[in-house]
PDB file of C-alpha atoms in Angstrom:
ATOM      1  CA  UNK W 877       0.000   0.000   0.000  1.00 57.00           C
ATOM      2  CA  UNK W 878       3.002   2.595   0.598  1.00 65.00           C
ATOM      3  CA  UNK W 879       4.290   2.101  -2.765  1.00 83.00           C
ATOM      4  CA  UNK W 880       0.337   2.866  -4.382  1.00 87.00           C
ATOM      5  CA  UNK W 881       0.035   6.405  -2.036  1.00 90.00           C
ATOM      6  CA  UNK W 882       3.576   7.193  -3.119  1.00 88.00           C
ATOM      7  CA  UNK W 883       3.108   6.739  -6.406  1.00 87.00           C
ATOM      8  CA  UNK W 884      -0.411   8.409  -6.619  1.00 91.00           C
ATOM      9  CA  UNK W 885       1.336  11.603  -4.182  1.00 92.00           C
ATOM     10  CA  UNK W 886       4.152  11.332  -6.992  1.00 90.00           C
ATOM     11  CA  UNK W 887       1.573  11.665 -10.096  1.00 92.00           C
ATOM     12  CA  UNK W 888      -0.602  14.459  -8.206  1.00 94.00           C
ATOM     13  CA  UNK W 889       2.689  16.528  -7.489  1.00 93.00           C
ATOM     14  CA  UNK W 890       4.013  16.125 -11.038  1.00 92.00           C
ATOM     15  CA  UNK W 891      -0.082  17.228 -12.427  1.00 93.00           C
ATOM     16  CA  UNK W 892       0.142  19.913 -10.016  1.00 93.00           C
ATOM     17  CA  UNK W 893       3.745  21.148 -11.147  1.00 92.00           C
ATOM     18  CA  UNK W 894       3.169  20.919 -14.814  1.00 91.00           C
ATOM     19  CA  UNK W 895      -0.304  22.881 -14.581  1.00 91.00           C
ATOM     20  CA  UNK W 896       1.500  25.862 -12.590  1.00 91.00           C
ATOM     21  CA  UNK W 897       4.256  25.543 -14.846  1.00 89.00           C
ATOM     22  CA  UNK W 898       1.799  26.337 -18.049  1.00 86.00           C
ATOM     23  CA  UNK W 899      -0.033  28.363 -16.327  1.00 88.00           C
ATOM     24  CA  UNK W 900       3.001  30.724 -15.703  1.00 88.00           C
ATOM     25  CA  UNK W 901       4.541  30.521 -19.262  1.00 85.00           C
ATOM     26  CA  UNK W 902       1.379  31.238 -20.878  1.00 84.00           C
ATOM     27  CA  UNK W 903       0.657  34.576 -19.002  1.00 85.00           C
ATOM     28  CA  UNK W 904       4.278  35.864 -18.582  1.00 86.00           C
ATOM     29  CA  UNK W 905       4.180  35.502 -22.674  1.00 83.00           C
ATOM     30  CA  UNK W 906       0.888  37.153 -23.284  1.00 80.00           C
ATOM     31  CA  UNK W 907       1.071  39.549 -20.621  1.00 81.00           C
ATOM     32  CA  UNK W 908       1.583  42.551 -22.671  1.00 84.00           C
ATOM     33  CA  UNK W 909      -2.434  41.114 -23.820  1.00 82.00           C
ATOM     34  CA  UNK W 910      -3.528  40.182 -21.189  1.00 81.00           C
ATOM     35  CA  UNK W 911      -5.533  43.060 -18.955  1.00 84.00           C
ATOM     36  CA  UNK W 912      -6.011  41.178 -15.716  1.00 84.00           C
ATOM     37  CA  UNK W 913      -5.215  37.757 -14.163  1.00 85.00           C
ATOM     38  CA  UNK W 914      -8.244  36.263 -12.503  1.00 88.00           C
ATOM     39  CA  UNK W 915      -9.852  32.962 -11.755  1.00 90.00           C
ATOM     40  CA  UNK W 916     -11.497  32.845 -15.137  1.00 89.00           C
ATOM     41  CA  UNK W 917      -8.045  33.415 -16.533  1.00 85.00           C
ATOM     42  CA  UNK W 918      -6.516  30.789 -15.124  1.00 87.00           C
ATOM     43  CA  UNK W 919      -9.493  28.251 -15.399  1.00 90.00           C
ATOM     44  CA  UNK W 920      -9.432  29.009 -18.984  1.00 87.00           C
ATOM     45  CA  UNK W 921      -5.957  28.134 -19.318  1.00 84.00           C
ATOM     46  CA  UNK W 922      -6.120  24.620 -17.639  1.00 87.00           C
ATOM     47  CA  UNK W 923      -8.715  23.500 -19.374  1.00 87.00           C
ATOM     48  CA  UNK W 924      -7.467  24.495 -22.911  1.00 84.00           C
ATOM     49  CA  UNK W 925      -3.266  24.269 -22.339  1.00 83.00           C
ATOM     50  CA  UNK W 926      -3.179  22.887 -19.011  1.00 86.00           C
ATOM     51  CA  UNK W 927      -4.480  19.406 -19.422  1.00 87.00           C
ATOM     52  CA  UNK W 928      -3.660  18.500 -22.666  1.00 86.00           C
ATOM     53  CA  UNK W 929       0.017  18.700 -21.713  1.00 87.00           C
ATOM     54  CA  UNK W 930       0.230  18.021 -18.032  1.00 89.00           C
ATOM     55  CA  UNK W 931      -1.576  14.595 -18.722  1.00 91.00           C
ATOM     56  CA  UNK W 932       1.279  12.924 -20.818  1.00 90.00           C
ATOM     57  CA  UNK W 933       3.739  14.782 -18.972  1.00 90.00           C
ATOM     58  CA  UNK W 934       2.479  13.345 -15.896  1.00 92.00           C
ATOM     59  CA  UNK W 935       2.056   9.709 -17.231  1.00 92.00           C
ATOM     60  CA  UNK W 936       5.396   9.409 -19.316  1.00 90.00           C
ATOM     61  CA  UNK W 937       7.355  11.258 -15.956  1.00 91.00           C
ATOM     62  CA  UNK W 938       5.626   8.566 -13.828  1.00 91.00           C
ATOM     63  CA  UNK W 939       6.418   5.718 -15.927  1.00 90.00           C
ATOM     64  CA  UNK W 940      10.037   7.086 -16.745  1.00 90.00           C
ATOM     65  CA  UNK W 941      10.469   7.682 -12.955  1.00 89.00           C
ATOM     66  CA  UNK W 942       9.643   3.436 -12.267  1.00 88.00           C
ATOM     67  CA  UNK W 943      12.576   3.315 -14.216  1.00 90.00           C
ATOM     68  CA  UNK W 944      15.002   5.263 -13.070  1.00 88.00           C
ATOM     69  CA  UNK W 945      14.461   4.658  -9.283  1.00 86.00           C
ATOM     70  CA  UNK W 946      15.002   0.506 -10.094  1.00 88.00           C
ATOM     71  CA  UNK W 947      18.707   1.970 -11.908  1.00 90.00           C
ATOM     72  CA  UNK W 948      19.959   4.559  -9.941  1.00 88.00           C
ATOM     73  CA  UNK W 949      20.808   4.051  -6.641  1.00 87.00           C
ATOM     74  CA  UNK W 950      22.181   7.830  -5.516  1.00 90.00           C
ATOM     75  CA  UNK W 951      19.661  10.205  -4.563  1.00 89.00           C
ATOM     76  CA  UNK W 952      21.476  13.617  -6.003  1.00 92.00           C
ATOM     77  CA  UNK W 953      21.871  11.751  -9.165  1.00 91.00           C
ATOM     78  CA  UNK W 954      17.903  10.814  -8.979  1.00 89.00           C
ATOM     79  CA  UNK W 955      16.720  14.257  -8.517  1.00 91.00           C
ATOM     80  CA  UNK W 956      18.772  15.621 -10.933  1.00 93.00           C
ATOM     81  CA  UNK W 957      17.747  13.312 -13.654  1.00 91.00           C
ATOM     82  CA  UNK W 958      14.060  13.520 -12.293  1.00 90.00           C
ATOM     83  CA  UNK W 959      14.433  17.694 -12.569  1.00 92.00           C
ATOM     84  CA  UNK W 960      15.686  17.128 -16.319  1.00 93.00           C
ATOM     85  CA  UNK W 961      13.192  14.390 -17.402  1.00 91.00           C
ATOM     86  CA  UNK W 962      10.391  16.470 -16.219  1.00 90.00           C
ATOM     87  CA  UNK W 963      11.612  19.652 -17.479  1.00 91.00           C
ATOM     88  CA  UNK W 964      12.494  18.051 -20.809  1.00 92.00           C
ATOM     89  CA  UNK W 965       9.301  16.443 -20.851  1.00 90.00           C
ATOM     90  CA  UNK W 966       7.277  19.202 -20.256  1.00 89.00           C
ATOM     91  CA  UNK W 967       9.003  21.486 -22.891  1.00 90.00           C
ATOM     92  CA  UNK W 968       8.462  18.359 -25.749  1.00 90.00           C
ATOM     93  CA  UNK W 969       4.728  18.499 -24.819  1.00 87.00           C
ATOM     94  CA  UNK W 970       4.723  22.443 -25.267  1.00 85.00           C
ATOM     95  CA  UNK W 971       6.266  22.082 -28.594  1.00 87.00           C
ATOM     96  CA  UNK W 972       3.986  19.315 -29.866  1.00 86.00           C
ATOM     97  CA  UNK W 973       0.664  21.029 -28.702  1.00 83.00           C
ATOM     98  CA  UNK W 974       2.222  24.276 -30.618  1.00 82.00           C
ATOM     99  CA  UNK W 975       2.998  22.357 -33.987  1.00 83.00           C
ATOM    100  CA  UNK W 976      -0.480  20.968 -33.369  1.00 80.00           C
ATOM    101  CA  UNK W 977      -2.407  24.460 -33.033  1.00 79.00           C
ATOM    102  CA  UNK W 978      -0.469  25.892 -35.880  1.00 80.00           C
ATOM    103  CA  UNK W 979      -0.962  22.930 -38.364  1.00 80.00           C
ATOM    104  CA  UNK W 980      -5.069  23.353 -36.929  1.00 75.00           C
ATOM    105  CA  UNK W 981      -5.583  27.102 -37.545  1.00 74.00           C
ATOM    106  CA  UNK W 982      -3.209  26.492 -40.706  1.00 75.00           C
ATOM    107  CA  UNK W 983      -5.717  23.967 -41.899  1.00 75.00           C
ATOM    108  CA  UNK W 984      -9.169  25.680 -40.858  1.00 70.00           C
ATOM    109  CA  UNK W 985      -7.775  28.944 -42.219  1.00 61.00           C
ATOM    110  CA  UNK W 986     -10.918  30.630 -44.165  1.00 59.00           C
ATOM    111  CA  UNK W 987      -8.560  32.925 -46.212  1.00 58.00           C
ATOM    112  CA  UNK W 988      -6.248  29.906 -47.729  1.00 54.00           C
ATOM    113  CA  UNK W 989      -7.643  29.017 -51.260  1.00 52.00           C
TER     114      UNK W 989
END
């Protein structure tokens, strides 16, 4: 049972993270548009950003994670690689959803011929 709570803390902390972390990129880069941050905001940004990456983020750092903790055995080493995975991991996602909104709106674009 103590490896099922850490691993469901582990996957809730990593959700958590990942949300905050989009949630701060996206309004640091369209701040100079942005007129106030509110609930709303925010809400808004979860539930069209913050989801669709956090999810995979959170699975593939989970099931990367399984991994390394069975082949590394010292702990600075661990949370270094764990910082990097996740970091990397997160920043892949970004970059796929953004290929995937441009190749959209390229696509549904009423002015292309």
């Amino acid at each position: 049972m103590k490896n099922i709570t850490q691993v469901i803390g582990k996957t809730l902390l990593v959700f958590l993270l990942s949300n905050l972390m989009v949630i701060v990129y996206f309004i640091y880069i369209y701040s100079s548009i942005i007129e106030s941050v509110n609930v709303e905001l925010i809400v808004k940004i979860i539930k069209q950003f913050g989801l669709i990456i956090s999810i995979p983020t959170t699975i593939l750092f989970v099931l990367m994670d399984m991994i390394f903790i069975k082949i590394i055995k010292n702990n600075w080493t661990l949370y270094l690689i764990r910082i990097i995975a996740f970091l990397g991991l997160l920043y892949i996602m970004c970059l796929i959803f953004s290929v995937y909104i441009i190749t959209s709106a390229l696509i549904d674009n009423p002015l292309a011929k």
